[in-house]
Coordinates of C-alpha atoms in Angstrom, one line a residue:
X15 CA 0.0 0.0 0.0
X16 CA 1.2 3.7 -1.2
X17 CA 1.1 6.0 1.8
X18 CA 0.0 9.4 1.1
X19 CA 1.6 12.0 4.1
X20 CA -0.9 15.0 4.9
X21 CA 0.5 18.1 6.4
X22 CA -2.3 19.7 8.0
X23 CA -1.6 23.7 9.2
X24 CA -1.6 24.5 12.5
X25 CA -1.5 28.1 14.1
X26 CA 0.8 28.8 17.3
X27 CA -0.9 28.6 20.7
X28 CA 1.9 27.6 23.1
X29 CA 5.7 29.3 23.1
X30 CA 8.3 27.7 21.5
X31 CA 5.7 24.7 20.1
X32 CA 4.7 26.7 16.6
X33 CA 5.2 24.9 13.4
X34 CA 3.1 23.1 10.6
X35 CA 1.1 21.0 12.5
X36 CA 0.9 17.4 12.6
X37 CA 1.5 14.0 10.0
X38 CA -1.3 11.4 9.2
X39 CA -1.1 8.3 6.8
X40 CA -4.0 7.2 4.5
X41 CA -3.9 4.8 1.6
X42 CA -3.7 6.0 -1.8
X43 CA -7.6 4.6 -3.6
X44 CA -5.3 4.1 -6.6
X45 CA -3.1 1.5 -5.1
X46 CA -4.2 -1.9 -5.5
X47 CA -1.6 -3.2 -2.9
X48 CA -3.5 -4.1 0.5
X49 CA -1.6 -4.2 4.2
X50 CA -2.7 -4.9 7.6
X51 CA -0.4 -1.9 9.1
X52 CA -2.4 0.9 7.5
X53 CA -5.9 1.8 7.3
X54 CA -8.5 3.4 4.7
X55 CA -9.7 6.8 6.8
X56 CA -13.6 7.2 6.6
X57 CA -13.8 9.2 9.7
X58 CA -14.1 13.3 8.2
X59 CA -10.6 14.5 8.0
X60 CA -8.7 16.6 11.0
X61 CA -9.4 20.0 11.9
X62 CA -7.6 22.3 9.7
X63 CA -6.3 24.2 12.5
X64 CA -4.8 22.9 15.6
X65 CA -3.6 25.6 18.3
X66 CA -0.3 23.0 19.5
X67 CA 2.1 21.8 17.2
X68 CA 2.4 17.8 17.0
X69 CA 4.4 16.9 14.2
X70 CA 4.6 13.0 15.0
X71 CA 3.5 10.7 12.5
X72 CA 0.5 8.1 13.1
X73 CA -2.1 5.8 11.0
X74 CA -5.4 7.3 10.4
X75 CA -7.5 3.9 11.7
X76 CA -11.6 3.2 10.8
X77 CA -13.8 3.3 14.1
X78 CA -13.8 -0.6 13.2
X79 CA -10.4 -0.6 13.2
X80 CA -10.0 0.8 16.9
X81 CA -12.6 -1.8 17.7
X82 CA -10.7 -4.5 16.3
X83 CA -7.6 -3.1 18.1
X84 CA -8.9 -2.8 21.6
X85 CA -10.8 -5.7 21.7
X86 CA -8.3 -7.9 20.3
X87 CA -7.1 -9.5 24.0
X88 CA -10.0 -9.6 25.6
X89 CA -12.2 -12.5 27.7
X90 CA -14.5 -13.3 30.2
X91 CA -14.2 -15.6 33.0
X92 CA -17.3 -17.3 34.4
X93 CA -17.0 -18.5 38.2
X94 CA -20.2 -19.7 39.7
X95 CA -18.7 -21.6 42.7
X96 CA -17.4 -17.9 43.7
X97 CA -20.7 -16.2 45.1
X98 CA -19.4 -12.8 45.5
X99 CA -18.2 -12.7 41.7
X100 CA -20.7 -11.8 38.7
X101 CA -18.3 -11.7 36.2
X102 CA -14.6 -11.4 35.3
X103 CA -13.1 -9.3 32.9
X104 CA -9.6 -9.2 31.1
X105 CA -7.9 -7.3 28.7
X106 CA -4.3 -6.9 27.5
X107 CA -2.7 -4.6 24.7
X108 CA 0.7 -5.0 24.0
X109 CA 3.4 -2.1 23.3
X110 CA 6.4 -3.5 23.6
X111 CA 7.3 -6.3 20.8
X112 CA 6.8 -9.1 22.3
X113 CA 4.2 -8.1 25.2
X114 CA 5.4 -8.8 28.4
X115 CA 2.6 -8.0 30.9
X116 CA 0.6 -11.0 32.0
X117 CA -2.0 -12.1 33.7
X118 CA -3.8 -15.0 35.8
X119 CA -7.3 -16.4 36.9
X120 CA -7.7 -19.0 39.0
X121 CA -9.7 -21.1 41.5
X122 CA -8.3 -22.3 44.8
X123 CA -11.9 -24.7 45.8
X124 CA -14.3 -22.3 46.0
X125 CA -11.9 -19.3 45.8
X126 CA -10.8 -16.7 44.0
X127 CA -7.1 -15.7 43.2
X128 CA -6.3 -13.4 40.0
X129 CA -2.8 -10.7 39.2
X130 CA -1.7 -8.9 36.6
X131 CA 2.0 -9.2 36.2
X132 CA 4.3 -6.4 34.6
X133 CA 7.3 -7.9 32.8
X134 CA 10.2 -5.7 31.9
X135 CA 13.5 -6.7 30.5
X136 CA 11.8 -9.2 28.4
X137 CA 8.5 -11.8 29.1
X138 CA 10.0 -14.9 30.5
X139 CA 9.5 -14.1 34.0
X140 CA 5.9 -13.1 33.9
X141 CA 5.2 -15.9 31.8
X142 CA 7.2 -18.2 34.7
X143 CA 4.9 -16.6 37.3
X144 CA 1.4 -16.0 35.9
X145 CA 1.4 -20.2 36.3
X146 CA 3.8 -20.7 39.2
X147 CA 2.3 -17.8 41.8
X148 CA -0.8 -19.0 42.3
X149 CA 0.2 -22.8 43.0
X150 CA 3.1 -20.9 45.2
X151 CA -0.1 -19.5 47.0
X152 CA -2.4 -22.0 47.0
X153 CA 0.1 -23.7 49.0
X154 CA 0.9 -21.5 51.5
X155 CA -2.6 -21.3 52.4
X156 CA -3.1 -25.2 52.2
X157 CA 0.2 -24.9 55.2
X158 CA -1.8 -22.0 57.2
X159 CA -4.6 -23.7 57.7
X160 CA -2.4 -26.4 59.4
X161 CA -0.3 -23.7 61.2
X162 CA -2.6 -20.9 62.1
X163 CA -0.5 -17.8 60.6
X164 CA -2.3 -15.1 58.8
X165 CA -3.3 -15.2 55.7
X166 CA -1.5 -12.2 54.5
X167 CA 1.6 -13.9 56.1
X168 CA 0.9 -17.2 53.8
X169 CA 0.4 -15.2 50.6
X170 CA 3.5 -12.8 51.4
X171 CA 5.5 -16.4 52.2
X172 CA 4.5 -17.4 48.5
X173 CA 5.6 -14.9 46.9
X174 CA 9.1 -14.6 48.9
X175 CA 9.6 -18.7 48.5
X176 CA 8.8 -18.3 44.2
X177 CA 11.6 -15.9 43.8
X178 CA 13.9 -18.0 45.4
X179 CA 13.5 -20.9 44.0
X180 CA 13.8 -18.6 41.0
X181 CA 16.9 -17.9 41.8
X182 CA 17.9 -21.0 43.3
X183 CA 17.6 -22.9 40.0
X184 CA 19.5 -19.7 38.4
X185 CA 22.5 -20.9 41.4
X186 CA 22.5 -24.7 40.8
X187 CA 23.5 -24.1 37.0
X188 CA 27.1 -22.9 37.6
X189 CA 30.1 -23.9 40.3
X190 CA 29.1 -23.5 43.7
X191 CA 32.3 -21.1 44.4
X192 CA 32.0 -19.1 41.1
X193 CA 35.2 -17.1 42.8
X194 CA 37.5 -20.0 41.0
X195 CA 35.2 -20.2 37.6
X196 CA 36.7 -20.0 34.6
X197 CA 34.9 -18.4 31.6
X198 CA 35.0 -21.7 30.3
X199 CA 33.6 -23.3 33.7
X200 CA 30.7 -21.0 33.0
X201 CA 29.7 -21.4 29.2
X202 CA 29.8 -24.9 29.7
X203 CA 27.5 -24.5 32.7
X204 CA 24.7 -24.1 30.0
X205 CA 26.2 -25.6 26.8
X206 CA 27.0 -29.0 28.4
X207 CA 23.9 -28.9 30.7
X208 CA 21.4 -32.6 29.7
X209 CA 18.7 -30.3 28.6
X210 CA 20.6 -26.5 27.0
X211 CA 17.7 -25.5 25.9
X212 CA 16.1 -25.6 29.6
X213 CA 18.6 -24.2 31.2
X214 CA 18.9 -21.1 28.9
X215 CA 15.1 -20.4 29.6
X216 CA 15.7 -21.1 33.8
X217 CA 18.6 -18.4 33.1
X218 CA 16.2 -15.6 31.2
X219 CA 13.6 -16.3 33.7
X220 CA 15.8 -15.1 36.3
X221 CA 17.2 -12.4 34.8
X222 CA 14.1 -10.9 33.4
X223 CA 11.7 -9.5 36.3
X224 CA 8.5 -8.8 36.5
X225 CA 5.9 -7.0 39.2
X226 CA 3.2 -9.1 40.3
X227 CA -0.4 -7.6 41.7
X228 CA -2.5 -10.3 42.7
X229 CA -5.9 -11.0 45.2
X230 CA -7.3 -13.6 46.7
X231 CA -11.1 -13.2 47.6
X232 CA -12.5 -16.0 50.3
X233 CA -16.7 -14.8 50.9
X234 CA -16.2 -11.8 52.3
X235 CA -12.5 -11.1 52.4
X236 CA -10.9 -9.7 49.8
X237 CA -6.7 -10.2 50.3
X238 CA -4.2 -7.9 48.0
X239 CA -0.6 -8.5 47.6
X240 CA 1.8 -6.0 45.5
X241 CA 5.5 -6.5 44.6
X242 CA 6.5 -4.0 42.3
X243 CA 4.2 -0.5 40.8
X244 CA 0.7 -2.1 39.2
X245 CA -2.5 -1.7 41.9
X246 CA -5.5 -3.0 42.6
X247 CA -8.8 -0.6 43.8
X248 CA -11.8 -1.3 44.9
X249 CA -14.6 1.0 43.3
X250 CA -18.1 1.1 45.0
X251 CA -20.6 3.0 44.7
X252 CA -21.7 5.2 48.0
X253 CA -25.5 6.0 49.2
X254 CA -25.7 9.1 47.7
X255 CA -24.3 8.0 44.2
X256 CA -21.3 9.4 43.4
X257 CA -18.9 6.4 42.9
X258 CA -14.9 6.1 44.7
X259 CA -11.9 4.6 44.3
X260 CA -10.1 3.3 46.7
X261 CA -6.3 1.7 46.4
X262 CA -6.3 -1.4 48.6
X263 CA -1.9 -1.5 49.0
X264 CA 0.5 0.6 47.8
X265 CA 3.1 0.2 45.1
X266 CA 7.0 -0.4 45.9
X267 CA 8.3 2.1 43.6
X268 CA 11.7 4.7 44.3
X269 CA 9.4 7.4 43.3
X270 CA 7.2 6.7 46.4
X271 CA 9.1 8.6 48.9
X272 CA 8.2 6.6 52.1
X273 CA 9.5 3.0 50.1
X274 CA 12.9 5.5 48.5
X275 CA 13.2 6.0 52.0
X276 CA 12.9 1.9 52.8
X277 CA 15.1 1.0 50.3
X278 CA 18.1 3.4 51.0
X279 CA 17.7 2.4 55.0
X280 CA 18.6 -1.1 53.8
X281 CA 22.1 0.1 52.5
X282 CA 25.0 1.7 54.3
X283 CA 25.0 5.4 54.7
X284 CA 27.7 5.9 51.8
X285 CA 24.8 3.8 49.3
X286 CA 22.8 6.5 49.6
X287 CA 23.5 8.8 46.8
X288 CA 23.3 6.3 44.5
X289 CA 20.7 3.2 44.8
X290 CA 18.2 5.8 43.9
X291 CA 18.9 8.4 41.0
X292 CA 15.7 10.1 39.1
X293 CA 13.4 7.9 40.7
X294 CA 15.3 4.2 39.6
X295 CA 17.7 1.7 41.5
X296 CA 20.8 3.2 40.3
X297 CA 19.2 5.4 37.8
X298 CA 18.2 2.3 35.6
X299 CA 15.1 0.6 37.0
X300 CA 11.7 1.9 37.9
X301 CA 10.3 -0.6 40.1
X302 CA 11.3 -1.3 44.2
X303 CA 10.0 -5.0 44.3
X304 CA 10.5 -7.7 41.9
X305 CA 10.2 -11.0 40.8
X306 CA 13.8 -12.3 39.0
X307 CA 15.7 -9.3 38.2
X308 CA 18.2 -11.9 39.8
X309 CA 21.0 -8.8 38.5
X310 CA 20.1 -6.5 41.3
X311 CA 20.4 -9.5 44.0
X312 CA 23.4 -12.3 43.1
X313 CA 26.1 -11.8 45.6
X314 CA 29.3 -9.3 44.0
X315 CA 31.5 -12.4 42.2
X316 CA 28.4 -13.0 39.8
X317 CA 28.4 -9.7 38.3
X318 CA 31.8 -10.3 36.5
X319 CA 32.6 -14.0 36.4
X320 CA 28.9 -15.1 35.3
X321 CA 27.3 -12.7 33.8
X322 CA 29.5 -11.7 31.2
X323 CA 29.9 -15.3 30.0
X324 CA 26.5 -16.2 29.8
X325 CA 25.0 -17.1 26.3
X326 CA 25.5 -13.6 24.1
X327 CA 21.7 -13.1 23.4
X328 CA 21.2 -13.4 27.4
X329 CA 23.4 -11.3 28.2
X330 CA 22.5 -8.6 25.5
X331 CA 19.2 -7.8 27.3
X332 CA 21.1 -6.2 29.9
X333 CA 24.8 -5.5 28.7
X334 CA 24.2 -1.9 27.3
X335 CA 23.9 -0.8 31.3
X336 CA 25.7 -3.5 33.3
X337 CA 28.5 -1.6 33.8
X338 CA 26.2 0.9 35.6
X339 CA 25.3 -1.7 37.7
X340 CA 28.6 -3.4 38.6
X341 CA 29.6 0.7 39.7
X342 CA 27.6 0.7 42.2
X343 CA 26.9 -2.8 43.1
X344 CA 28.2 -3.1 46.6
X345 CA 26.0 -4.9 49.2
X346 CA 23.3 -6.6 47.7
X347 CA 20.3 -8.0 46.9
X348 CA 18.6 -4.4 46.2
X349 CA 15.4 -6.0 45.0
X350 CA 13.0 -7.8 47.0
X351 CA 9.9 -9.7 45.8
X352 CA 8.1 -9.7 49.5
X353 CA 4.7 -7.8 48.8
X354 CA 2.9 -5.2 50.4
X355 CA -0.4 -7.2 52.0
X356 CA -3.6 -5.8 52.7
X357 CA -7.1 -7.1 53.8
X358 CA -10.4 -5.6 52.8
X359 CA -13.8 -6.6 54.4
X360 CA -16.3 -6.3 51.1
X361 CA -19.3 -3.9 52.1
X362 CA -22.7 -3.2 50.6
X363 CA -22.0 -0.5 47.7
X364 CA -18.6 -2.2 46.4
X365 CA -18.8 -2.5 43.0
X366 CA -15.9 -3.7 41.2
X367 CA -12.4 -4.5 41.9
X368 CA -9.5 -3.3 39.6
X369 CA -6.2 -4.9 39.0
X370 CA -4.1 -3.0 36.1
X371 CA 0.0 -3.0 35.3
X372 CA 1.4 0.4 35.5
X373 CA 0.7 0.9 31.8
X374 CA -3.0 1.9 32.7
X375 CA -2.6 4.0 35.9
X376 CA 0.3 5.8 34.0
X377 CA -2.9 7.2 31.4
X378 CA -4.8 7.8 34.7
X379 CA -3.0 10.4 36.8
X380 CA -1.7 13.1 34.5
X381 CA 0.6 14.6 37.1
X382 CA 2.4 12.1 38.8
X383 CA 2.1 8.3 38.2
X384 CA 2.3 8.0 42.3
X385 CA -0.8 9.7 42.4
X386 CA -4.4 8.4 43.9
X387 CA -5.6 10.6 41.1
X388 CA -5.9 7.8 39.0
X389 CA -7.8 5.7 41.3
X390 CA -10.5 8.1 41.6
X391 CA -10.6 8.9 37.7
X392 CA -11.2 4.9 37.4
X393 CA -14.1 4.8 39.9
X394 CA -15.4 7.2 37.5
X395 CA -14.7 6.2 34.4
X396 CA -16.1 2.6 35.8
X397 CA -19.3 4.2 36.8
X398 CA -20.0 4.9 33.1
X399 CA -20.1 1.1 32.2
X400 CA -22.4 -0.8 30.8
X401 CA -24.3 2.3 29.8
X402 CA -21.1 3.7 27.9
X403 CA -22.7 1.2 25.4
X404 CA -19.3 0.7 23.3
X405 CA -17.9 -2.3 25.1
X406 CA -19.5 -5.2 26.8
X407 CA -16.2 -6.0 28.6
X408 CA -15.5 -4.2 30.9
X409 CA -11.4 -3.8 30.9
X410 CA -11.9 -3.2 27.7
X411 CA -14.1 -0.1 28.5
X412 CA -11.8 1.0 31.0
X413 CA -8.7 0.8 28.8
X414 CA -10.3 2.6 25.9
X415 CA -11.7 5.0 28.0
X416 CA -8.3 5.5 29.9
X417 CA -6.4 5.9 26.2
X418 CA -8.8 8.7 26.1
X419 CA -8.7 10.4 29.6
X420 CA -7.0 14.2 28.9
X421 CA -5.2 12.4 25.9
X422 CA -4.3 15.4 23.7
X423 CA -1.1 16.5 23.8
X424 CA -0.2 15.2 27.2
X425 CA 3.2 15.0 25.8
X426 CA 3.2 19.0 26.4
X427 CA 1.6 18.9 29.2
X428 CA -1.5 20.4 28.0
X429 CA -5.1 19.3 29.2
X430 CA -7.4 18.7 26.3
X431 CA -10.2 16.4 25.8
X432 CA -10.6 14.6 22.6
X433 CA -13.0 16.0 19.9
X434 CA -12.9 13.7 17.6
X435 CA -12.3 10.2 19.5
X436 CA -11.2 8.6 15.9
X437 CA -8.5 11.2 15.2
X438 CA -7.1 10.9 18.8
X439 CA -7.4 7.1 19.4
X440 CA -5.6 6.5 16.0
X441 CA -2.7 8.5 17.5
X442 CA -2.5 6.5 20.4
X443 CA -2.5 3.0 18.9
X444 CA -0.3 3.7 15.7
X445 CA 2.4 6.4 16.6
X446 CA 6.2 4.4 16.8
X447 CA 7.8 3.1 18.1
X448 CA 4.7 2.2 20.3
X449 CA 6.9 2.5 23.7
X450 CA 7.9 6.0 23.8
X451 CA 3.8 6.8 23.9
X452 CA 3.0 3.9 26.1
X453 CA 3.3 0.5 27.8
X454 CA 1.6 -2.2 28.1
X455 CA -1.5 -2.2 29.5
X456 CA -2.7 -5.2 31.4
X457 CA -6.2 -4.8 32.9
X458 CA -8.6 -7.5 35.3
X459 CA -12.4 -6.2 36.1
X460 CA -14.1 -7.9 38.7
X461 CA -17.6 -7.5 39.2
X462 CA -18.9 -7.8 42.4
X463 CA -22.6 -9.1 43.1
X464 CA -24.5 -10.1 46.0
X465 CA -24.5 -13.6 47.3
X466 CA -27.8 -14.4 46.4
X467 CA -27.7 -12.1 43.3
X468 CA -27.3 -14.3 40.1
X469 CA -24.2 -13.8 38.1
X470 CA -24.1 -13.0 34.7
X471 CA -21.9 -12.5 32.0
X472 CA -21.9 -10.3 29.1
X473 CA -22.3 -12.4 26.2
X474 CA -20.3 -9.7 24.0
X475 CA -17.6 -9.5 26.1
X476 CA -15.3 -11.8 24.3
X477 CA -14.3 -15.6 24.6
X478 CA -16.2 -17.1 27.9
X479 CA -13.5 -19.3 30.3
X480 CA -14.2 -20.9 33.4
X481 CA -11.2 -20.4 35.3
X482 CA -9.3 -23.8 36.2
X483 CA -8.4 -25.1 39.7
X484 CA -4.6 -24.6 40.9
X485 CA -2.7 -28.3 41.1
X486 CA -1.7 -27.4 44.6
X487 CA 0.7 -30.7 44.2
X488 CA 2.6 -29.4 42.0
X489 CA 6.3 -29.8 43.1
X490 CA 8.5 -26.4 43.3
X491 CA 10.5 -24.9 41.0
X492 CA 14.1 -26.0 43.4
X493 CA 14.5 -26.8 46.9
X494 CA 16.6 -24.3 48.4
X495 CA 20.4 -24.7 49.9
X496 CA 20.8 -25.9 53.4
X497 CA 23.6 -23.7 53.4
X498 CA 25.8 -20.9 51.7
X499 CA 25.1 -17.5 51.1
X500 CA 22.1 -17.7 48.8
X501 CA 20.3 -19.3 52.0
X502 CA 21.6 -17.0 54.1
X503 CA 21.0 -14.1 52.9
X504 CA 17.5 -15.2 52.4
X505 CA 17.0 -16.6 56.5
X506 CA 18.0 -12.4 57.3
X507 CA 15.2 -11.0 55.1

């Protein structure tokens, strides 16, 4: 297909931001050439005048199109054995090539446990987790009914015990004193290992990372657990009307100033300048609790007689800023994966409950991602569904609504609101490279009913799934060390 570029004028309405306007693609009608990348505009065409320059280029997309687009990851879950449940919804839109948000939805008996998980670095590890968390938790809680602890203290032991056994497995691939390991000693680690292929995949699953947001709702008793910057709010809807949003736990991020402050207690006083620089463990990562990542955490001899001998794809994920690392890298780990707990009682008036990646909270609170802005603006923008009429699932209404929440050019930092939806929402899903605009946006809906109330499911809200039960038995990823410093370390956290 023969793109035509459009240069549509634009007057000046902001200093220093004048110009010619902005760029949209159409197809030429004469071409006879067809491609899945573009899109026939039949929309009317853009304003002739726009008051902000915006000169970046984008796809001029069919409101069918858009529909196509948003609705592409979508699905339903069914759950009739949970009776505070009507309906669960999920949605995910990648931007990064491939995605690497996941997510999860599962029965423990007649329980609910569903997260969204936030991948960075590359997918592996929320691929590893989205199965292995749940089973991690499932039996925890099996052990707590035996031993009487919390339930917020089982769920937090999950977590903790998956990401060392992640890293445990990561430890039993190469010589126990790695201070004597040859580079040779190393790549034959992996190369000579029964199964390579295995091992190369325990290896990225380590040293990818992901976040991981997940609840677990028994009757009445809604449990949240947060490692890492996605969130989950409850949204109800009060006597009088109006609706709320409420964040149930709070994200570990170094741009939270009470867990920057955590983090650098954790460190000697001479650390402190540098495990947090603009808002990211040594200026690189955004994030203050983890899954893998196993980079910020392997005692000091790892950084330079593993790493750099690993497999050369592995190690190009991360080698444009390992050095940046290794400068600082002085008493680690300086990434945990214990989550922030919390326990909510469900009242009359609670509505839904929303688990999203940081890719949707990030369209939510224009003026700082750490914001409880956004929760609020979701209560709202939830209130508006079903009668929105555009979507029957509901994370899909919520992500298509948050795409267009103040959406024009909040790259300048100027409120609008959107016009002409098409125009706007064609910018948002076809402007590259797709990262630089947003992430990946991961979103779970669940809607809450009464116990006797029947549940129902939107028949248009994409496939239908009844969630499946977790194999509690399942064995673990590794059994830990008796001894050493991998065990160690882990027995003082």
């Amino acid at each position: 297909m023969v793109a035509t570029r459009v240069i549509v004028p634009a007057v000046t309405g902001v200093v220093g931001l004048g110009g010619a306007g902005y760029y949209f693609s159409k197809k030429n009608p004469s071409s006879s050439t067809t491609s899945s990348s573009s899109a026939t505009p039949t929309s009317p065409a853009p304003p002739a005048k726009q008051d902000i320059y915006d000169s970046r280029p984008f796809t001029l997309l069919t409101p069918d199109e858009i529909d196509s687009r948003l609705r592409s990851g979508q699905f339903a879950s069914r759950t009739p054995t949970v009776n505070r449940v009507s309906a669960i919804y999920t949605t995910r839109m990648a931007s990064n090539n491939p995605v690497e948000d996941n997510y999860s939805v599962d029965l423990i008996q007649d329980k609910l446990i569903a997260g969204v998980y936030d991948g960075h670095i590359g997918r592996h590890c929320s691929e590893l987790i989205k199965k292995q968390l749940p089973i991690y938790v499932a039996r925890e809680l099996q052990q707590q009914q035996d031993n009487k602890v919390p339930v917020e203290t089982a769920i937090s032991n999950a977590f903790e015990t998956l990401d060392a056994d992640i890293q445990q497995r990561f430890y039993d691939l190469f010589p126990k004193n790695v201070k004597h390991a040859t580079e040779n000693n190393i790549r034959d680690a992996i190369a000579r290992h029964p199964n390579p292929k295995a091992a190369e995949l325990i290896v990225k699953e380590a040293i990818t990372g992901s976040c991981a947001c997940t609840v677990y709702l028994d009757g009445d008793d809604l449990y949240a657990a947060n490692t890492g910057d996605s969130r989950v709010v409850v949204i109800r809807q009060e006597e009088d009307g109006t609706w709320t949003g409420r964040r149930l736990v709070e994200e570990e991020s170094p741009a939270h100033p009470a867990w920057r402050s955590h983090m650098i207690s954790q460190h000697p006083p001479n650390e402190a300048e540098h495990i947090v620089m603009r808002n990211r463990i040594f200026g690189l990562i955004a994030v203050g609790g983890s899954f893998g990542d196993i980079i910020y955490k392997v005692p000091r001899e790892y950084q330079m007689k593993v790493f750099p001998f690993l497999p050369y794809d592995i190690y190009n994920m991360f080698a444009r800023y390992h050095h940046r690392i290794v400068r600082y890298y002085a008493t680690p780990p300086y990434l945990y994966s214990k989550p922030l707990v919390a326990h909510h009682k469900l009242l009359k008036g609670d509505r839904y409950v929303v688990l999203g990646t940081d890719g949707l909270w990030d369209e939510l609170s224009w003026d700082s991602v750490r914001s409880t802005d956004g929760d609020q603006v979701a209560a709202e923008l939830m209130s508006t569904w079903p009668a929105a009429g555009k979507d029957g699932n509901a994370a899909t209404h919520l992500m298509r609504s948050a795409l267009m929440h103040d959406v024009v050019y909040k790259n300048v930092g100027v409120h609008r609101t959107a016009s002409d939806e098409t125009l706007e929402m064609s910018k948002r899903l076809t402007r590259q490279p797709s990262r630089r605009y947003r992430d990946d946006i991961t979103i779970t809906v669940i809607q809450l009913k009464d116990k006797d109330d029947t549940a129902i499911v939107r028949e248009d809200a994409g496939p239908i799934q009844e969630p499946e039960q977790v194999a509690v038995d399942t064995p673990r990823l590794a059994q830990p060390r008796s001894n050493g410093w991998f065990s160690g370390i882990w027995s003082r956290l």
